[in-house]
Tab-separated table of C-alpha atoms in Angstrom:
chain	number	residue	atom	x	y	z
A	13	MET	CA	70.902	54.920	-169.072
A	14	SER	CA	73.279	57.917	-169.823
A	15	LYS	CA	74.205	59.390	-166.545
A	16	SER	CA	74.256	63.113	-167.358
A	17	LEU	CA	73.172	65.041	-164.688
A	18	ALA	CA	69.322	66.772	-165.779
A	19	LEU	CA	68.106	68.743	-163.186
A	20	ASN	CA	70.064	69.631	-159.623
A	21	VAL	CA	68.043	70.932	-156.752
A	22	SER	CA	70.456	72.122	-154.374
A	23	GLU	CA	69.528	73.216	-150.370
A	24	LEU	CA	66.324	74.015	-151.228
A	25	ASP	CA	64.167	76.684	-148.725
A	26	ALA	CA	60.899	77.489	-150.292
A	27	HIS	CA	58.039	80.099	-148.649
A	28	TYR	CA	54.285	81.467	-148.950
A	29	ARG	CA	54.484	84.252	-147.614
A	30	ASP	CA	55.669	83.710	-143.760
A	31	PHE	CA	55.265	79.599	-144.007
A	32	GLN	CA	58.663	78.183	-144.938
A	33	ALA	CA	56.922	75.411	-147.032
A	34	LEU	CA	60.321	74.016	-148.306
A	35	TRP	CA	63.213	72.923	-146.000
A	36	ASN	CA	66.823	72.213	-146.965
A	37	VAL	CA	65.477	70.315	-150.000
A	38	SER	CA	68.156	68.748	-152.659
A	39	PHE	CA	67.708	65.795	-154.782
A	40	GLU	CA	69.186	65.149	-158.011
A	41	VAL	CA	67.742	63.300	-161.170
A	42	ASN	CA	69.960	62.127	-164.473
A	43	LYS	CA	69.046	62.232	-167.513
A	44	GLY	CA	66.492	60.046	-169.074
A	45	GLU	CA	65.580	58.597	-165.760
A	46	MET	CA	61.936	58.953	-163.793
A	47	VAL	CA	62.006	60.082	-160.430
A	48	SER	CA	59.561	59.695	-157.652
A	49	ILE	CA	59.261	62.185	-155.192
A	50	ILE	CA	56.617	60.704	-152.780
A	51	GLY	CA	54.558	62.249	-149.978
A	52	ALA	CA	51.664	62.774	-148.328
A	53	ASN	CA	49.312	65.840	-148.401
A	54	GLY	CA	50.911	69.029	-147.224
A	55	SER	CA	55.064	67.139	-147.539
A	56	GLY	CA	55.741	69.783	-149.921
A	57	LYS	CA	56.022	68.167	-153.098
A	58	SER	CA	53.336	70.492	-155.016
A	59	THR	CA	56.033	73.423	-153.841
A	60	LEU	CA	58.681	71.385	-154.916
A	61	LEU	CA	57.635	71.128	-158.795
A	62	ASN	CA	56.114	74.709	-158.792
A	63	SER	CA	59.832	76.070	-158.016
A	64	ILE	CA	61.447	73.860	-161.074
A	65	ALA	CA	58.713	75.259	-163.377
A	66	GLY	CA	59.223	79.011	-162.421
A	67	LEU	CA	55.615	79.593	-160.556
A	68	LEU	CA	57.493	79.893	-156.824
A	69	THR	CA	60.584	81.829	-156.413
A	70	PRO	CA	63.252	79.872	-154.259
A	71	SER	CA	63.890	81.621	-150.827
A	72	ARG	CA	67.149	79.960	-150.760
A	73	GLY	CA	69.084	77.194	-152.336
A	74	THR	CA	70.096	76.639	-156.719
A	75	ILE	CA	68.064	74.706	-159.058
A	76	GLU	CA	70.661	73.687	-162.092
A	77	PHE	CA	68.933	72.287	-165.612
A	78	PHE	CA	72.061	70.675	-167.283
A	79	GLY	CA	74.173	72.557	-165.929
A	80	GLU	CA	72.711	76.886	-165.404
A	81	ARG	CA	71.049	78.117	-162.839
A	82	ILE	CA	67.378	78.259	-163.360
A	83	ASP	CA	65.665	79.170	-159.785
A	84	GLY	CA	64.405	82.483	-160.229
A	85	LEU	CA	63.359	82.093	-163.790
A	86	LEU	CA	59.512	81.980	-164.569
A	87	PRO	CA	57.018	79.769	-166.707
A	88	HIS	CA	58.055	81.343	-170.203
A	89	GLU	CA	61.525	81.123	-169.436
A	90	THR	CA	61.846	77.253	-168.197
A	91	VAL	CA	59.440	75.869	-171.069
A	92	PRO	CA	61.786	76.935	-173.694
A	93	ARG	CA	64.529	75.302	-171.835
A	94	GLY	CA	62.477	71.930	-171.662
A	95	ILE	CA	60.873	72.596	-168.383
A	96	THR	CA	57.095	71.303	-168.546
A	97	LEU	CA	54.897	70.726	-166.254
A	98	VAL	CA	51.720	68.660	-166.278
A	99	PRO	CA	50.065	70.045	-163.111
A	100	GLU	CA	47.608	69.006	-159.663
A	101	GLY	CA	44.388	68.789	-161.079
A	102	ARG	CA	45.039	68.737	-164.767
A	103	ARG	CA	43.522	72.707	-165.142
A	104	VAL	CA	43.355	72.128	-169.254
A	105	PHE	CA	41.138	75.061	-170.581
A	106	PRO	CA	37.419	73.944	-170.518
A	107	ARG	CA	35.946	76.104	-172.909
A	108	LEU	CA	38.950	75.581	-175.797
A	109	THR	CA	38.433	71.956	-177.897
A	110	VAL	CA	41.296	69.318	-177.525
A	111	TYR	CA	43.173	69.864	-180.778
A	112	GLU	CA	43.363	73.652	-179.383
A	113	ASN	CA	44.788	72.996	-176.214
A	114	LEU	CA	47.529	70.892	-177.690
A	115	VAL	CA	48.003	73.398	-179.961
A	116	MET	CA	48.246	76.336	-176.725
A	117	GLY	CA	51.221	74.581	-175.408
A	118	SER	CA	53.396	74.499	-179.089
A	119	TYR	CA	53.563	78.738	-178.184
A	120	THR	CA	57.088	79.190	-178.604
A	121	PRO	CA	58.346	80.030	-182.326
A	122	LYS	CA	61.388	76.888	-182.692
A	123	VAL	CA	58.108	74.176	-181.636
A	124	ARG	CA	54.994	75.948	-183.230
A	125	ALA	CA	57.517	75.025	-186.546
A	126	LYS	CA	57.240	71.645	-185.701
A	127	LYS	CA	53.512	71.699	-184.446
A	128	ASP	CA	51.696	69.511	-186.578
A	129	GLU	CA	55.073	66.645	-186.553
A	130	THR	CA	54.698	66.646	-182.349
A	131	LEU	CA	50.578	66.175	-182.562
A	132	ALA	CA	50.657	63.540	-184.994
A	133	LYS	CA	53.444	61.493	-181.851
A	134	ILE	CA	51.051	62.999	-179.588
A	135	TYR	CA	47.500	61.042	-181.191
A	136	GLU	CA	50.047	57.637	-182.034
A	137	LEU	CA	50.151	57.908	-177.914
A	138	PHE	CA	46.851	58.806	-176.576
A	139	PRO	CA	44.363	57.971	-180.062
A	140	ILE	CA	41.752	58.761	-178.092
A	141	LEU	CA	42.832	62.698	-178.521
A	142	GLU	CA	42.384	62.533	-182.256
A	143	GLU	CA	39.268	60.879	-181.675
A	144	ARG	CA	38.001	63.708	-179.555
A	145	ARG	CA	39.776	65.973	-181.011
A	146	ARG	CA	36.974	68.648	-181.956
A	147	GLN	CA	34.928	67.981	-178.253
A	148	MET	CA	35.458	70.468	-175.799
A	149	ALA	CA	38.033	69.903	-172.758
A	150	ASN	CA	35.103	70.111	-170.151
A	151	THR	CA	33.448	67.473	-172.398
A	152	LEU	CA	36.488	64.938	-171.533
A	153	SER	CA	35.876	62.467	-168.759
A	154	GLY	CA	38.581	62.975	-165.992
A	155	GLY	CA	41.242	59.915	-168.018
A	156	GLU	CA	40.802	61.723	-170.930
A	157	GLN	CA	41.491	65.002	-169.511
A	158	GLN	CA	44.704	63.991	-167.542
A	159	MET	CA	45.567	62.232	-171.141
A	160	LEU	CA	45.368	65.825	-172.448
A	161	ALA	CA	47.442	67.128	-170.062
A	162	ILE	CA	50.146	65.119	-170.592
A	163	GLY	CA	49.529	65.765	-174.481
A	164	ARG	CA	49.650	69.593	-174.272
A	165	ALA	CA	53.323	68.908	-171.974
A	166	MET	CA	55.222	67.283	-174.885
A	167	MET	CA	53.640	69.975	-177.278
A	168	SER	CA	56.682	72.098	-175.894
A	169	GLU	CA	58.578	68.767	-176.757
A	170	PRO	CA	60.508	69.062	-173.477
A	171	GLN	CA	63.438	67.447	-171.918
A	172	LEU	CA	61.690	67.116	-168.771
A	173	ILE	CA	58.655	66.366	-167.706
A	174	LEU	CA	57.416	67.364	-164.003
A	175	CYS	CA	53.754	65.176	-163.316
A	176	ASP	CA	51.844	66.869	-160.406
A	177	GLU	CA	50.282	64.335	-158.720
A	178	ILE	CA	48.562	62.752	-161.883
A	179	SER	CA	46.233	60.214	-161.125
A	180	LEU	CA	44.456	61.553	-158.008
A	181	GLY	CA	40.485	60.495	-158.319
A	182	LEU	CA	40.956	58.427	-161.348
A	183	ALA	CA	39.961	54.904	-161.264
A	184	PRO	CA	42.307	51.891	-161.305
A	185	VAL	CA	41.989	51.050	-164.936
A	186	VAL	CA	42.744	54.410	-165.965
A	187	ILE	CA	45.718	55.581	-163.769
A	188	LYS	CA	47.322	51.467	-165.191
A	189	GLY	CA	46.700	53.295	-168.576
A	190	ILE	CA	48.295	56.899	-168.287
A	191	TYR	CA	51.278	55.376	-166.636
A	192	LYS	CA	51.620	52.769	-169.228
A	193	ARG	CA	52.128	55.412	-172.149
A	194	LEU	CA	54.224	57.928	-169.692
A	195	ARG	CA	56.573	55.210	-169.378
A	196	GLN	CA	56.711	54.851	-173.357
A	197	ILE	CA	57.554	58.618	-173.096
A	198	ASN	CA	60.054	57.991	-170.369
A	199	GLN	CA	61.808	55.152	-173.401
A	200	ASP	CA	61.745	57.869	-175.431
A	201	GLY	CA	64.156	59.218	-174.006
A	202	ILE	CA	62.344	62.291	-171.852
A	203	THR	CA	62.851	62.439	-168.127
A	204	ILE	CA	60.843	62.588	-165.947
A	205	VAL	CA	59.615	63.664	-162.254
A	206	LEU	CA	56.694	61.914	-160.576
A	207	VAL	CA	55.014	63.571	-157.710
A	208	GLU	CA	52.685	61.289	-156.246
A	209	GLN	CA	50.944	60.388	-153.075
A	210	ASP	CA	50.603	56.481	-153.896
A	211	ILE	CA	53.229	54.574	-152.893
A	212	LYS	CA	53.437	50.882	-154.152
A	213	ARG	CA	52.329	52.219	-157.892
A	214	SER	CA	55.568	55.651	-157.527
A	215	LEU	CA	58.112	52.992	-156.919
A	216	LYS	CA	57.517	50.124	-159.315
A	217	VAL	CA	58.101	52.880	-162.243
A	218	ALA	CA	60.918	55.101	-160.355
A	219	ASN	CA	64.484	54.340	-160.991
A	220	ARG	CA	65.355	56.025	-157.653
A	221	ALA	CA	62.671	57.798	-155.777
A	222	TYR	CA	62.914	60.409	-152.430
A	223	ILE	CA	60.019	60.310	-149.926
A	224	MET	CA	59.180	64.158	-148.176
A	225	LEU	CA	57.689	64.909	-145.266
A	226	GLU	CA	56.830	68.420	-143.776
A	227	GLY	CA	58.849	70.065	-145.989
A	228	LYS	CA	61.971	67.505	-146.239
A	229	VAL	CA	63.375	64.587	-147.376
A	230	VAL	CA	63.826	62.524	-145.223
A	231	LEU	CA	64.747	59.224	-147.795
A	232	GLU	CA	66.069	58.409	-150.854
A	233	GLY	CA	67.445	55.548	-152.814
A	234	GLU	CA	66.592	52.904	-155.943
A	235	PRO	CA	63.429	51.360	-155.326
A	236	SER	CA	64.773	47.700	-154.330
A	237	SER	CA	66.687	49.051	-151.509
A	238	LEU	CA	64.118	50.638	-150.098
A	239	THR	CA	62.143	48.478	-147.498
A	240	GLU	CA	58.972	48.343	-146.539
A	241	GLU	CA	59.374	49.355	-143.211
A	242	GLN	CA	61.791	52.540	-144.467
A	243	VAL	CA	58.932	53.896	-146.546
A	244	LYS	CA	56.417	53.474	-143.791
A	245	LYS	CA	58.576	55.367	-141.621
A	246	ALA	CA	59.759	58.219	-143.691
A	247	TYR	CA	56.196	58.579	-144.931
A	248	PHE	CA	54.530	58.746	-141.656
A	249	GLY	CA	56.880	60.448	-139.574
A	250	ILE	CA	55.930	57.254	-137.004
A	251	ASN	CA	57.695	54.055	-136.255
A	252	PRO	CA	56.007	51.310	-137.256
A	253	ALA	CA	54.573	49.102	-135.781
């Protein structure tokens, strides 16, 4: 795995009006890694992803993607640079077909020219999407919609995929299948930042993990170096019994 730095977030603060959601957050992601950001609801995980994707402008700090400053850029500027977000709750376009949803992910001229080739790869990864390609997205199961959201993100040919709570509300067997596909995507060279509440599953798939509490990074390291006691203390902000 290459050790070249893909993403460098340094001393990031973020606000929603008067509420500060991120406090001095710093973390790094190397090219080709899968890095987990773990934390309970309200810990700042989604805010961090939204800041990277351009949905929220940080109030302080820097975000660099392969050495280029991207903090303050909007989504239509981050996507062509190779960053794409799989949002919490999937957010597929319900009144469009599966095919139309996927094509929506290839709106930049560079990737639009390779649309059919990319579609073929996505259908190979998620065969059910090819079977359902003419169905409206709102007729899919929750797991199928999550596959569609991931496939739509891949249509932009990203170098970095930001995944926000992709297991939320799904059955364990469905989650297992989606994580299997994520590992395949990662093994194909796409860097992944994975935001989750599921501690065990996140640590199992990640090269490295960062644990957030109340808008701050409170613990980081390779999963093998993090003890259960350390993780519990960081996640819940309490000393384990």
